[in-house]
Short mmCIF file of C-alpha atoms in Angstrom, two decimals:
data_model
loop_
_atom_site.label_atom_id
_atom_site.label_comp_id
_atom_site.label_asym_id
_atom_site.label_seq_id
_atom_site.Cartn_x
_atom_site.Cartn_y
_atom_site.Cartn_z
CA UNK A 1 22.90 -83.91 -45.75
CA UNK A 2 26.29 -83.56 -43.89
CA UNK A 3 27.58 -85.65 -41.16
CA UNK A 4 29.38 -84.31 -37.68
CA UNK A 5 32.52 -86.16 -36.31
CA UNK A 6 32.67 -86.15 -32.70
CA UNK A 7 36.05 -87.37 -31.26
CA UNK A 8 35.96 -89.51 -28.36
CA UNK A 9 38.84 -91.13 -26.45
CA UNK A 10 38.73 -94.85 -27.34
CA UNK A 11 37.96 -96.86 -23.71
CA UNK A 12 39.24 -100.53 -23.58
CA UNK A 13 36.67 -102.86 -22.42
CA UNK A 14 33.30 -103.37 -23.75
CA UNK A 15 30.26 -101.46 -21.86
CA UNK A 16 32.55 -98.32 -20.80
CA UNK A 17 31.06 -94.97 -21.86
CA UNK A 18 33.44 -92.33 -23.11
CA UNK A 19 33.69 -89.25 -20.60
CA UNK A 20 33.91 -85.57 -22.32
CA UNK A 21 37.31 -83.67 -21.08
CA UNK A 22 35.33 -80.32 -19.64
CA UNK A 23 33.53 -83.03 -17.23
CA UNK A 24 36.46 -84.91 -16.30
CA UNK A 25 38.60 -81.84 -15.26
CA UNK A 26 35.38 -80.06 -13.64
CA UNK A 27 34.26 -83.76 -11.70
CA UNK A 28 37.25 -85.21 -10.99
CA UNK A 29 40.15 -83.03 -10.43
CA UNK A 30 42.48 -85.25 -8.55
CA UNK A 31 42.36 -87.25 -11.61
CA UNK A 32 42.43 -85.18 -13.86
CA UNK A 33 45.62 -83.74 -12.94
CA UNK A 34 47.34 -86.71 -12.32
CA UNK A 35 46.85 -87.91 -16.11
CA UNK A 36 47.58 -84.10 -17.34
CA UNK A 37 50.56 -84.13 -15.16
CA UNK A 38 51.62 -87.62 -17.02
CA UNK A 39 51.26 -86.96 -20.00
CA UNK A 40 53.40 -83.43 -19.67
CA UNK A 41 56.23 -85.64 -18.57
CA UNK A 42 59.02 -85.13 -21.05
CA UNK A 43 61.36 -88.64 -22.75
CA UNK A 44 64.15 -87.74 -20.30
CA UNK A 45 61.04 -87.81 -17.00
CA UNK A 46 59.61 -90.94 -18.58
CA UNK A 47 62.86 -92.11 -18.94
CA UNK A 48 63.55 -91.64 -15.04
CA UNK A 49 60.69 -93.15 -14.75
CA UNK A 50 61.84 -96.39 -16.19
CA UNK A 51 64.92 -96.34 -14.12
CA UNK A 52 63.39 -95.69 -10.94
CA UNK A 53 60.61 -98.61 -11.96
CA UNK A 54 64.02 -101.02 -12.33
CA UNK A 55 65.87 -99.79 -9.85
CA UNK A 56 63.04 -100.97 -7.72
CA UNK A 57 62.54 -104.44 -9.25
CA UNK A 58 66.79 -104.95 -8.94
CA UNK A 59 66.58 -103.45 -5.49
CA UNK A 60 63.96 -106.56 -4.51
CA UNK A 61 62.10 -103.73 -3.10
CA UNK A 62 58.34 -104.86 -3.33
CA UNK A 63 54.78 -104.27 -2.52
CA UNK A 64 52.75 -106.84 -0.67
CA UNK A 65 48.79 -107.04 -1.79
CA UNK A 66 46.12 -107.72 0.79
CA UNK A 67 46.71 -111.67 1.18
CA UNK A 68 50.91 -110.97 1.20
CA UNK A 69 51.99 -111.42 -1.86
CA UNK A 70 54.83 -109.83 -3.44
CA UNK A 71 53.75 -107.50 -6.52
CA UNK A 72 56.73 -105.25 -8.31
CA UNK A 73 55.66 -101.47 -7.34
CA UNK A 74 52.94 -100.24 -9.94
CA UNK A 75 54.09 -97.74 -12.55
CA UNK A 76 51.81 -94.81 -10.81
CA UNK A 77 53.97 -94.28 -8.07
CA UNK A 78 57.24 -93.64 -10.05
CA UNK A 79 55.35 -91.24 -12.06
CA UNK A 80 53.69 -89.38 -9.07
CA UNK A 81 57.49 -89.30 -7.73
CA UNK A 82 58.78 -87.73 -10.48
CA UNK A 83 56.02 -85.49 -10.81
CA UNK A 84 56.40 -84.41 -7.50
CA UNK A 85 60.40 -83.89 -8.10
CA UNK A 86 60.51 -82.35 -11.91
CA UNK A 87 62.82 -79.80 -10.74
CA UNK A 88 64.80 -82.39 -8.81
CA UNK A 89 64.92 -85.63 -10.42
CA UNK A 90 67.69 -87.55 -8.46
CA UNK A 91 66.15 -86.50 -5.45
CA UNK A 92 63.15 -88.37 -6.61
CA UNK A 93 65.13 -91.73 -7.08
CA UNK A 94 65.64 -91.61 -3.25
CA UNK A 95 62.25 -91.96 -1.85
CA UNK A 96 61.64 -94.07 0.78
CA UNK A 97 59.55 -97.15 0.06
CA UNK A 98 59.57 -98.55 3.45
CA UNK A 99 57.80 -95.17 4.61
CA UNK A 100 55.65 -95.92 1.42
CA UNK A 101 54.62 -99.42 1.94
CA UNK A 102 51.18 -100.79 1.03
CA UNK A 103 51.13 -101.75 5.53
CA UNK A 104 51.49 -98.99 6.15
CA UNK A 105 53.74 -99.53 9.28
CA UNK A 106 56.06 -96.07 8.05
CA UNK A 107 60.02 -96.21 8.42
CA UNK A 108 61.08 -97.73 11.74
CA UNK A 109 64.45 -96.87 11.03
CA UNK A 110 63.86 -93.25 10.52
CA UNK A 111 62.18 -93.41 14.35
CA UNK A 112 65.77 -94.68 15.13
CA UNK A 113 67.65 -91.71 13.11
CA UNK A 114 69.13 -94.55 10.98
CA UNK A 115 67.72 -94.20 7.59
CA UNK A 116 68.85 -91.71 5.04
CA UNK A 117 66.34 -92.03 2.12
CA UNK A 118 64.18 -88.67 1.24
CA UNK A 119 61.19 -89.18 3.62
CA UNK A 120 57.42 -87.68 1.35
CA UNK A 121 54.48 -89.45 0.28
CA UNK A 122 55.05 -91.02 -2.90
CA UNK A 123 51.40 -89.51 -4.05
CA UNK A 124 51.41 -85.87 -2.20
CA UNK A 125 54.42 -85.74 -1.50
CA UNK A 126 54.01 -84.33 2.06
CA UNK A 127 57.01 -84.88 4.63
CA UNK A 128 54.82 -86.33 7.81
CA UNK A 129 52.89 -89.50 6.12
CA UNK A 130 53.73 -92.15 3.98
CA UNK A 131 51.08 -93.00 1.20
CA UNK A 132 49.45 -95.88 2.72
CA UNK A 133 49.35 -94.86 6.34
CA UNK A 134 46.53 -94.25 8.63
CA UNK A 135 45.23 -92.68 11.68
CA UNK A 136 43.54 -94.21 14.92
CA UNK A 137 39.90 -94.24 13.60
CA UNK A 138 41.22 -95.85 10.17
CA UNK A 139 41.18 -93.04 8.21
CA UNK A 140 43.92 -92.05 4.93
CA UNK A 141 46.06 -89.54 6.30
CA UNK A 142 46.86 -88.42 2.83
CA UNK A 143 44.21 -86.65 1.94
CA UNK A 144 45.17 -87.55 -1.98
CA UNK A 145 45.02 -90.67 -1.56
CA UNK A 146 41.35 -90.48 0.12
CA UNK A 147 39.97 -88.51 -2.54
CA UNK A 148 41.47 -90.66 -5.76
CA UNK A 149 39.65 -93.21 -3.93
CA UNK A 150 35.98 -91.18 -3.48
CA UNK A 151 36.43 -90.14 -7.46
CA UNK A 152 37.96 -93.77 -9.07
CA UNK A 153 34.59 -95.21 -6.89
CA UNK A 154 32.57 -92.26 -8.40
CA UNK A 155 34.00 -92.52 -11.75
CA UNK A 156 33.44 -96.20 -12.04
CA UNK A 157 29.64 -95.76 -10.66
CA UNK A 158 28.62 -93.54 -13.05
CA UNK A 159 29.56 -96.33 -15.89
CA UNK A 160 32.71 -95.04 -17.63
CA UNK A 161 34.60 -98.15 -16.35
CA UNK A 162 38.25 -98.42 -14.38
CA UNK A 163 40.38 -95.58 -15.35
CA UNK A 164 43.48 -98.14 -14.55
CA UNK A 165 42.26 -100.13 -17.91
CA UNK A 166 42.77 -96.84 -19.97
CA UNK A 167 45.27 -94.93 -18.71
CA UNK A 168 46.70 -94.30 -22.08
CA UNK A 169 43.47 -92.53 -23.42
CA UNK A 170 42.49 -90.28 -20.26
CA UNK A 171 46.11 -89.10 -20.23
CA UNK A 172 45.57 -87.88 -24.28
CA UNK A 173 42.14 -86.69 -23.28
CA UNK A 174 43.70 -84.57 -20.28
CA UNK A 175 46.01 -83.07 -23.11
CA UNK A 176 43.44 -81.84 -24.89
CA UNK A 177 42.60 -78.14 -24.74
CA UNK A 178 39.66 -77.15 -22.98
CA UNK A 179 36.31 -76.92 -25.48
CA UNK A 180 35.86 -72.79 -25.04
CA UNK A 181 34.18 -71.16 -28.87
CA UNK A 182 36.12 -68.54 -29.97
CA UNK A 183 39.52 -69.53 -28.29
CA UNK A 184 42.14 -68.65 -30.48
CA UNK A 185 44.99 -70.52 -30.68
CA UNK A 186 49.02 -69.25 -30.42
CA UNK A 187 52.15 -71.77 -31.82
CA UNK A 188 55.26 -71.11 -29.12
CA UNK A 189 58.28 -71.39 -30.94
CA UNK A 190 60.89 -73.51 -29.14
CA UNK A 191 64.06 -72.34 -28.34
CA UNK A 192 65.55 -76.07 -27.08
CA UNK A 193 64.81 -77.65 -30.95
CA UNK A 194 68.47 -79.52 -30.60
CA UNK A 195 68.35 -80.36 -27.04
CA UNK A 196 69.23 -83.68 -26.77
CA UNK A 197 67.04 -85.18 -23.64
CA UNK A 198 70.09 -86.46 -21.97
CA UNK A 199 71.95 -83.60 -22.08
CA UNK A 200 71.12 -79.54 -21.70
CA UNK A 201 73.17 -77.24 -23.63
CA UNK A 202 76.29 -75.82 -22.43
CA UNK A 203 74.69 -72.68 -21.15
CA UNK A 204 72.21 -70.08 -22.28
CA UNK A 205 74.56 -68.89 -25.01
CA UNK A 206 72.35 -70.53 -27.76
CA UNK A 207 69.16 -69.73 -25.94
CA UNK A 208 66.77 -67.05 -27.74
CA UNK A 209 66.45 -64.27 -25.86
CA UNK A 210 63.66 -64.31 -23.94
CA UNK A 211 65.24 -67.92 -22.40
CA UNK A 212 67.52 -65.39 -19.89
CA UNK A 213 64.49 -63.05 -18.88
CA UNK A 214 63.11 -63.70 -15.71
CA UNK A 215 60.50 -65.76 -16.14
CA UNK A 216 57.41 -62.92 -15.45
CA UNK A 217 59.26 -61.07 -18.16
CA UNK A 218 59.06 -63.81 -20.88
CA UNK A 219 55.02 -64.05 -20.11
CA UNK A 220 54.97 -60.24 -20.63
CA UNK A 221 56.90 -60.10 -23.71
CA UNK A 222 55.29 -63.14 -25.17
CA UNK A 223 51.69 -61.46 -24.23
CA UNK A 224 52.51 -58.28 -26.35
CA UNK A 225 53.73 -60.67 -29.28
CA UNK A 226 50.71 -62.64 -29.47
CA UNK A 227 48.20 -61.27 -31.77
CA UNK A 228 44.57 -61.49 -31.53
CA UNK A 229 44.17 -62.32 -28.00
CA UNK A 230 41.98 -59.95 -25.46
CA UNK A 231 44.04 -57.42 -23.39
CA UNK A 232 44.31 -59.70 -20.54
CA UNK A 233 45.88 -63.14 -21.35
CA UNK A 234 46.21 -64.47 -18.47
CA UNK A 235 42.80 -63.46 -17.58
CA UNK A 236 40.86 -63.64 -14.57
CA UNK A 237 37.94 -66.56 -14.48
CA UNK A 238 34.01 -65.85 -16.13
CA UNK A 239 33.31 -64.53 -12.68
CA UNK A 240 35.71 -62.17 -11.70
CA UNK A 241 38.65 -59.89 -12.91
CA UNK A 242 41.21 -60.34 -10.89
CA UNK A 243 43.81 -61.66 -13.11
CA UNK A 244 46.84 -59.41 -13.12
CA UNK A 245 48.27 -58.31 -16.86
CA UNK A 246 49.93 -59.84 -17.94
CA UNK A 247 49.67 -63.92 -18.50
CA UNK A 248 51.40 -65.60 -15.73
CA UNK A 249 54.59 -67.45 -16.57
CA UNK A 250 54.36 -70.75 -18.89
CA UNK A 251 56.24 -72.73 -16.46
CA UNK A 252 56.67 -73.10 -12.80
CA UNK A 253 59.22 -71.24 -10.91
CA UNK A 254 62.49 -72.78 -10.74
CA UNK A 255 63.80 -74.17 -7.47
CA UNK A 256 66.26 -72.19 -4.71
CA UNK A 257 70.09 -72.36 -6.18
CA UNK A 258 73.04 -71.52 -5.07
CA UNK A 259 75.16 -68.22 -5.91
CA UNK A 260 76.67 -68.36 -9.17
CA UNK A 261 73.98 -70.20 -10.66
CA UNK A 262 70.91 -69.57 -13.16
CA UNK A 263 67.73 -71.87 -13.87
CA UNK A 264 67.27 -72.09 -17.12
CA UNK A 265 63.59 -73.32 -18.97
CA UNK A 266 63.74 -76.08 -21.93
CA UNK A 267 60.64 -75.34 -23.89
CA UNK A 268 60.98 -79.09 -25.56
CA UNK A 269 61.70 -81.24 -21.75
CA UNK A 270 59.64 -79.36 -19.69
CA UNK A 271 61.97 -78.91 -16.82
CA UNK A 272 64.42 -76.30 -16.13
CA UNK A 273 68.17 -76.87 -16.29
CA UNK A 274 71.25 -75.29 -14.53
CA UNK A 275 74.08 -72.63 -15.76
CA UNK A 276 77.03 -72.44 -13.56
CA UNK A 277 78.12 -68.91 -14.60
CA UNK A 278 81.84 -69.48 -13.07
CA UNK A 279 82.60 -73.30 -14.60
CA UNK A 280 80.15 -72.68 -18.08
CA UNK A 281 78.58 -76.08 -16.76
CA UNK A 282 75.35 -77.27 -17.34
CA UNK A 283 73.19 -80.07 -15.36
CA UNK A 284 69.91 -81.36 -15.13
CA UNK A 285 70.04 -81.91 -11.78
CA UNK A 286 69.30 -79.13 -9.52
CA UNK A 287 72.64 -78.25 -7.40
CA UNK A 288 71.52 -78.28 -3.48
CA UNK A 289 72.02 -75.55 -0.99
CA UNK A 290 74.43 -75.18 1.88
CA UNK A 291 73.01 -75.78 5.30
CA UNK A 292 73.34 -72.11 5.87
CA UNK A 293 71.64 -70.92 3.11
CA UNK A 294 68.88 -73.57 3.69
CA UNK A 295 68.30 -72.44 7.13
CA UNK A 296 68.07 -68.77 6.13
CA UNK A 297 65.19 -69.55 3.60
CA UNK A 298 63.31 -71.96 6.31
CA UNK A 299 63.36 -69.15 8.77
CA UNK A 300 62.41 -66.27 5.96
CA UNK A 301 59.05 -68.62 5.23
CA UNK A 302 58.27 -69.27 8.68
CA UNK A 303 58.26 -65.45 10.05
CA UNK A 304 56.32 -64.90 7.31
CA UNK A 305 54.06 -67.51 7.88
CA UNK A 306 53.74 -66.47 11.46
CA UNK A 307 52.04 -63.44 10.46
CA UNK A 308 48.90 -64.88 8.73
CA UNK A 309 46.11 -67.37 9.57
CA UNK A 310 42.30 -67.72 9.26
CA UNK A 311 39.86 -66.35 10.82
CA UNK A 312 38.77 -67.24 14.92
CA UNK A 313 35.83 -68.05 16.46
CA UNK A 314 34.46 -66.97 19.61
CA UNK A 315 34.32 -69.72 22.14
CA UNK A 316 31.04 -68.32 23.82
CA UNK A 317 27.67 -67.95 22.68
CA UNK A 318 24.76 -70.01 21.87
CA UNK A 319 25.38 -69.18 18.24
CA UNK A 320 29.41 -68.20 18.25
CA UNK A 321 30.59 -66.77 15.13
CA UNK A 322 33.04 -68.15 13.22
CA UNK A 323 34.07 -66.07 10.17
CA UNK A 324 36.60 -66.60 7.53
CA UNK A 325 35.82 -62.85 6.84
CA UNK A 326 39.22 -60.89 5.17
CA UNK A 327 40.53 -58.45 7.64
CA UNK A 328 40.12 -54.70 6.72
CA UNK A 329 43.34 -54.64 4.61
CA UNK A 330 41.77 -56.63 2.74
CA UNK A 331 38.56 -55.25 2.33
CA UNK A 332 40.59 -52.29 1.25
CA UNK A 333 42.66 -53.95 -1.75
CA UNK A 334 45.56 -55.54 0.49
CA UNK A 335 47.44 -57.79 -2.53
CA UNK A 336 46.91 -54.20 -4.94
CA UNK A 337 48.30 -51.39 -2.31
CA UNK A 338 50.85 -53.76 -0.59
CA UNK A 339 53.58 -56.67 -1.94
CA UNK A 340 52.63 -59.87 -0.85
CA UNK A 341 55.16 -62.02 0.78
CA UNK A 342 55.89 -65.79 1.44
CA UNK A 343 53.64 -67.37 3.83
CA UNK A 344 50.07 -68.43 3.80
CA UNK A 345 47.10 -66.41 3.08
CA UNK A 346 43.01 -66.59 2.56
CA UNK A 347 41.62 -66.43 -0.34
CA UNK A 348 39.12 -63.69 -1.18
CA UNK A 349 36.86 -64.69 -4.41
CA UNK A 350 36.67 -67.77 -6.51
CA UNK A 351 39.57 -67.48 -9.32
CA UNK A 352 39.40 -69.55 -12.94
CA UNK A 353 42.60 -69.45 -15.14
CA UNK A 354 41.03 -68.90 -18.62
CA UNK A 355 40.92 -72.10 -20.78
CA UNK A 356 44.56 -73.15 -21.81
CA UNK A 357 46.23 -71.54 -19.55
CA UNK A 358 49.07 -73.64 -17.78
CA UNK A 359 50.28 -74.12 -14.74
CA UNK A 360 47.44 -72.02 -13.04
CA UNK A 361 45.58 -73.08 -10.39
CA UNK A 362 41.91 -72.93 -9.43
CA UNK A 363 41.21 -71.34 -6.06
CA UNK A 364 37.64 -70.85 -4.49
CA UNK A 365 36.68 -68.03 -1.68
CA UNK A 366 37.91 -69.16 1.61
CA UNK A 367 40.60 -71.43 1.01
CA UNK A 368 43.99 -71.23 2.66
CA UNK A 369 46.64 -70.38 0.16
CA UNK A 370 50.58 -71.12 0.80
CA UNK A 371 52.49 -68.62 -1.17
CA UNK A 372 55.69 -70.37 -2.24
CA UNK A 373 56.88 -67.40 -4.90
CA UNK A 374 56.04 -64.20 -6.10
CA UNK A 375 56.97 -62.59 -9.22
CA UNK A 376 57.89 -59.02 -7.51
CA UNK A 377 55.42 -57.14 -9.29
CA UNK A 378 52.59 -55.03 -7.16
CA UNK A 379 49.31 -56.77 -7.98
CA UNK A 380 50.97 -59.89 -9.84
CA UNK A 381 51.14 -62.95 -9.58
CA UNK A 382 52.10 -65.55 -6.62
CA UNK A 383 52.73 -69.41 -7.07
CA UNK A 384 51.49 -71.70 -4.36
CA UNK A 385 49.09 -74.07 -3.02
CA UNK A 386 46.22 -75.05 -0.62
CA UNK A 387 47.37 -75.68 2.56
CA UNK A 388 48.22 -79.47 3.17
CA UNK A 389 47.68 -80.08 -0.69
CA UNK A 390 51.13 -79.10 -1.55
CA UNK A 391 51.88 -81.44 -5.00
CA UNK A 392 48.89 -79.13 -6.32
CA UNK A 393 50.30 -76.32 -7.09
CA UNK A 394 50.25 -73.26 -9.43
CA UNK A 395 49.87 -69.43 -10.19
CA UNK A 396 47.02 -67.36 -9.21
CA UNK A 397 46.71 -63.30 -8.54
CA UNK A 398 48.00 -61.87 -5.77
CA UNK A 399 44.61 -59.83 -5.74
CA UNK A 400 42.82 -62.71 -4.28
CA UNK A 401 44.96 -63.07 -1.31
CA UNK A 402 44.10 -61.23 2.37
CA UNK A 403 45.97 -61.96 5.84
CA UNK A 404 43.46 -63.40 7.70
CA UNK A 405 43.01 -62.74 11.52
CA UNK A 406 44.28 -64.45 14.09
CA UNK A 407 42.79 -67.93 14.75
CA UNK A 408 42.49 -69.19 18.47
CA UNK A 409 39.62 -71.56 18.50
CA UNK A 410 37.86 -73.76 15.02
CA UNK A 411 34.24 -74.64 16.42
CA UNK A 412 33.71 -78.54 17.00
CA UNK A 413 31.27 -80.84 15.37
CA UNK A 414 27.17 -79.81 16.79
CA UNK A 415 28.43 -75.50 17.73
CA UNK A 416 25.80 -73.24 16.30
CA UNK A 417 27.87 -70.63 14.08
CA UNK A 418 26.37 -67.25 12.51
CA UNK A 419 27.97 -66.41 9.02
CA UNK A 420 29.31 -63.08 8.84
CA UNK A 421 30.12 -63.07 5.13
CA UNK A 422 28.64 -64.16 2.58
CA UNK A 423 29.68 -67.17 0.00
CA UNK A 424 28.63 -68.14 -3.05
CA UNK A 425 28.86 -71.83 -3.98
CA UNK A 426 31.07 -72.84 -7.45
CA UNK A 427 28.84 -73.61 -9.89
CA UNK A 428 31.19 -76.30 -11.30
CA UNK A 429 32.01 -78.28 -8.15
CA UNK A 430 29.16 -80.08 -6.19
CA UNK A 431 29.23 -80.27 -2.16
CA UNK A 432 29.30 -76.72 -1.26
CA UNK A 433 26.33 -74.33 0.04
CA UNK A 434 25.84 -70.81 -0.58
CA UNK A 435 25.38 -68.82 2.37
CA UNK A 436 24.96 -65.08 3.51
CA UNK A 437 24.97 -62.94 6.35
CA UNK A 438 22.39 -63.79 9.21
CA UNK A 439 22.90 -67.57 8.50
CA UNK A 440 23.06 -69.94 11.32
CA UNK A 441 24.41 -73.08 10.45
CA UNK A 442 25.45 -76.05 12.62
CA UNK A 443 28.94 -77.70 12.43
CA UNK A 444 28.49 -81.56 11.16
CA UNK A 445 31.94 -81.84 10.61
CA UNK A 446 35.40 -79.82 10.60
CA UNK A 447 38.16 -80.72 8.27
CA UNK A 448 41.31 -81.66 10.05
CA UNK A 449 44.26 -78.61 10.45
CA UNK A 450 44.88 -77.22 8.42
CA UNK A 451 41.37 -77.36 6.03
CA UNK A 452 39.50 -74.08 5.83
CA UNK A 453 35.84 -76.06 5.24
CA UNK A 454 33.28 -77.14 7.32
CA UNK A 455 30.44 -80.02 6.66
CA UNK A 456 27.28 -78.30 7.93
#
């Protein structure tokens, strides 16, 4: 007889059941990310961590619990700052914790133009909220913050305990690859072996070469170099093709910088560092931009942003439309025959990055996509996010994207709508409906601006 060996993350506490990584990432994705996110953080990150943790405790700044009393700030909110600043990471070590108190009560001297901290939530890291605060009827504004709650409840109701007790084993157990048969498997060689982590190198001299490609270059050369994989690596998801050739990049792409300068990837930190071609310097930090420049690149996302939205609905009719349906470019191959710019699109088909591949993110048919980057190429790729869920981002075709028409009117909760499109539910996510053309469906529920779905 022969005996299997099934590894299983080891749980503290007595009674927990062991959760199996495809279920995690597929069940709870907020979750999930966080711990993949933490455990991608490099020594020199976790070492930030650590100072930002201290500079906290020295700085007597503190968190109050429920019956006021003082408790130092937990260790999940330095990480989710740093997460949220990789390519930044002294910016990070200015967040505002009055904004991110546990009362919620925001800055009151940034109402009075006085404070000069960076001003995000310390979990999304959205501009406009600070983690803790809430609207009039009592509800999270940050929508992260809402939905680690629904999941941690979920989690801990279906008997695998309090993720807070074993942090240490869902972070390895994010690590892992994803279960696929078949997958092979490629070693990337690192070009940053010496890299010290509190110092980068004094510019790209020593780099291999692929470290001064652009970064869509290195996942193209790296694609032809790696044998035995299909044609595509990247690859589109099991239900669709729309994955560009080839893979997207490995990492994400590197911040705005000023002239003269060149961000450049450390395979072994996981965060870019920066050249300056004129002084042969090299920093971690990411240099900031003039006002000028900075007001240049605010207006260049904004015009383009001003040219896409979702779809309207008709504000007559006992059974007004309301479609998220792709405009005719679209219908016609928009992202293939034309280069998509910065700005926010809709999203055409469900999308799956293939198991193992990084930094890609999982977009479903209808969603509102903000476009951040582009890699240039006709039918590539694009980095961005869902609208209002900024912190997740990552890279997904450009031949899922379509402008969508202009929006004047989102029906409110009891309007009668007729579905003009049809859409098939994800198989791996529960709460959604499948639908098709001729459906009439009434409006429970409308997520708040700028959310694409509807509770019917």
């Amino acid at each position: 007889w022969r005996s299997t060996c099934v590894v299983v993350p080891r749980l503290a506490g007595r009674g927990v059941m062991p959760i199996e990584r495809r279920r995690f990432e597929d069940e709870f994705p907020i979750m999930f990310k966080f711990y993949h996110e933490r455990g991608k953080l490099s020594e020199y990150q976790l070492q930030k961590v650590h100072e930002l943790k201290q500079r906290w405790k020295t700085g007597l700044v503190f968190w109050l619990t429920y019956d006021n009393q003082e408790i130092e700030i937990p260790e999940w909110v330095a990480v989710n700052v740093m997460i949220n600043n990789k390519q930044n990471v002294g910016r990070g070590s200015r967040i505002c914790m009055s904004l991110n108190h546990t009362k919620g009560y925001g800055c009151n001297r940034l109402h009075e133009g006085t404070c000069t901290y960076v001003h995000e939530c310390a979990l999304c890291g959205q501009d406009d909220h600070g983690v803790f605060q809430k609207r009039g009827n009592g509800s999270w504004i940050c929508t992260r913050l809402r939905k680690w709650y629904e999941e941690e409840e979920r989690y801990k109701n279906l008997g695998f305990g309090d993720p807070r007790k074993h942090e240490e084993a869902l972070t390895e157990l994010a690590l892992r690859p994803r279960p696929v048969k078949g997958q092979a498997v490629v070693r990337k060689e690192s070009g940053d072996a010496g890299l010290p982590p509190d110092k980068p190198k004094a510019g790209p001299v020593a780099e291999s070469p692929d470290a001064k490609a652009a970064p869509h270059q290195q996942a193209d050369d790296a694609c032809k170099r790696s044998a035995g994989l299909a044609d595509n690596c990247g690859g589109a998801g099991a239900d669709d093709d729309a994955g560009p050739h080839p893979s997207p990049p490995t990492q994400p792409p590197p911040p705005r910088l000023p002239q003269n300068w060149q961000a450049i990837w450390s395979d072994e930190q996981q965060l870019y560092y920066y050249w300056d071609t004129t002084t042969d310097q090299t920093t971690w930090e990411a240099p900031e931009l003039d006002a000028g420049t900075l007001e240049a690149a605010r207006e260049a996302v904004l015009r383009a942003r001003s040219t896409q939205a979702v779809g309207r609905c008709p504000e007559k009719g006992s059974a007004e439309e309301c479609s998220t349906e792709p405009s005719k470019e679209a219908s016609n191959g928009f992202a293939r025959t034309r280069a998509i710019e910065l700005g926010t699109y809709v999203c055409t088909q469900h999308w799956r990055p293939q198991p193992g591949t990084e930094n890609c993110l999982r977009v479903f048919h209808g969603e509102r996509l903000a476009v951040t980057w582009v890699d240039g190429q006709l039918g590539g790729w694009a980095y961005g996010h869902v609208a209002g869920d900024e912190p997740q981002s990552g890279y997904f075709p450009q031949a899922v994207l379509a402008a969508g028409t202009s929006a004047t009117q989102l029906p409110a909760a009891g309007q009668l709508c007729s579905v003009t499109e049809r859409f098939a539910a994800p198989e791996e996510v529960d709460g959604y409906l499948s639908v098709g053309p001729g459906d009439t469906l009434r409006v429970l529920h409308r997520a708040e601006p700028p959310g694409a779905w509807f509770y019917v």
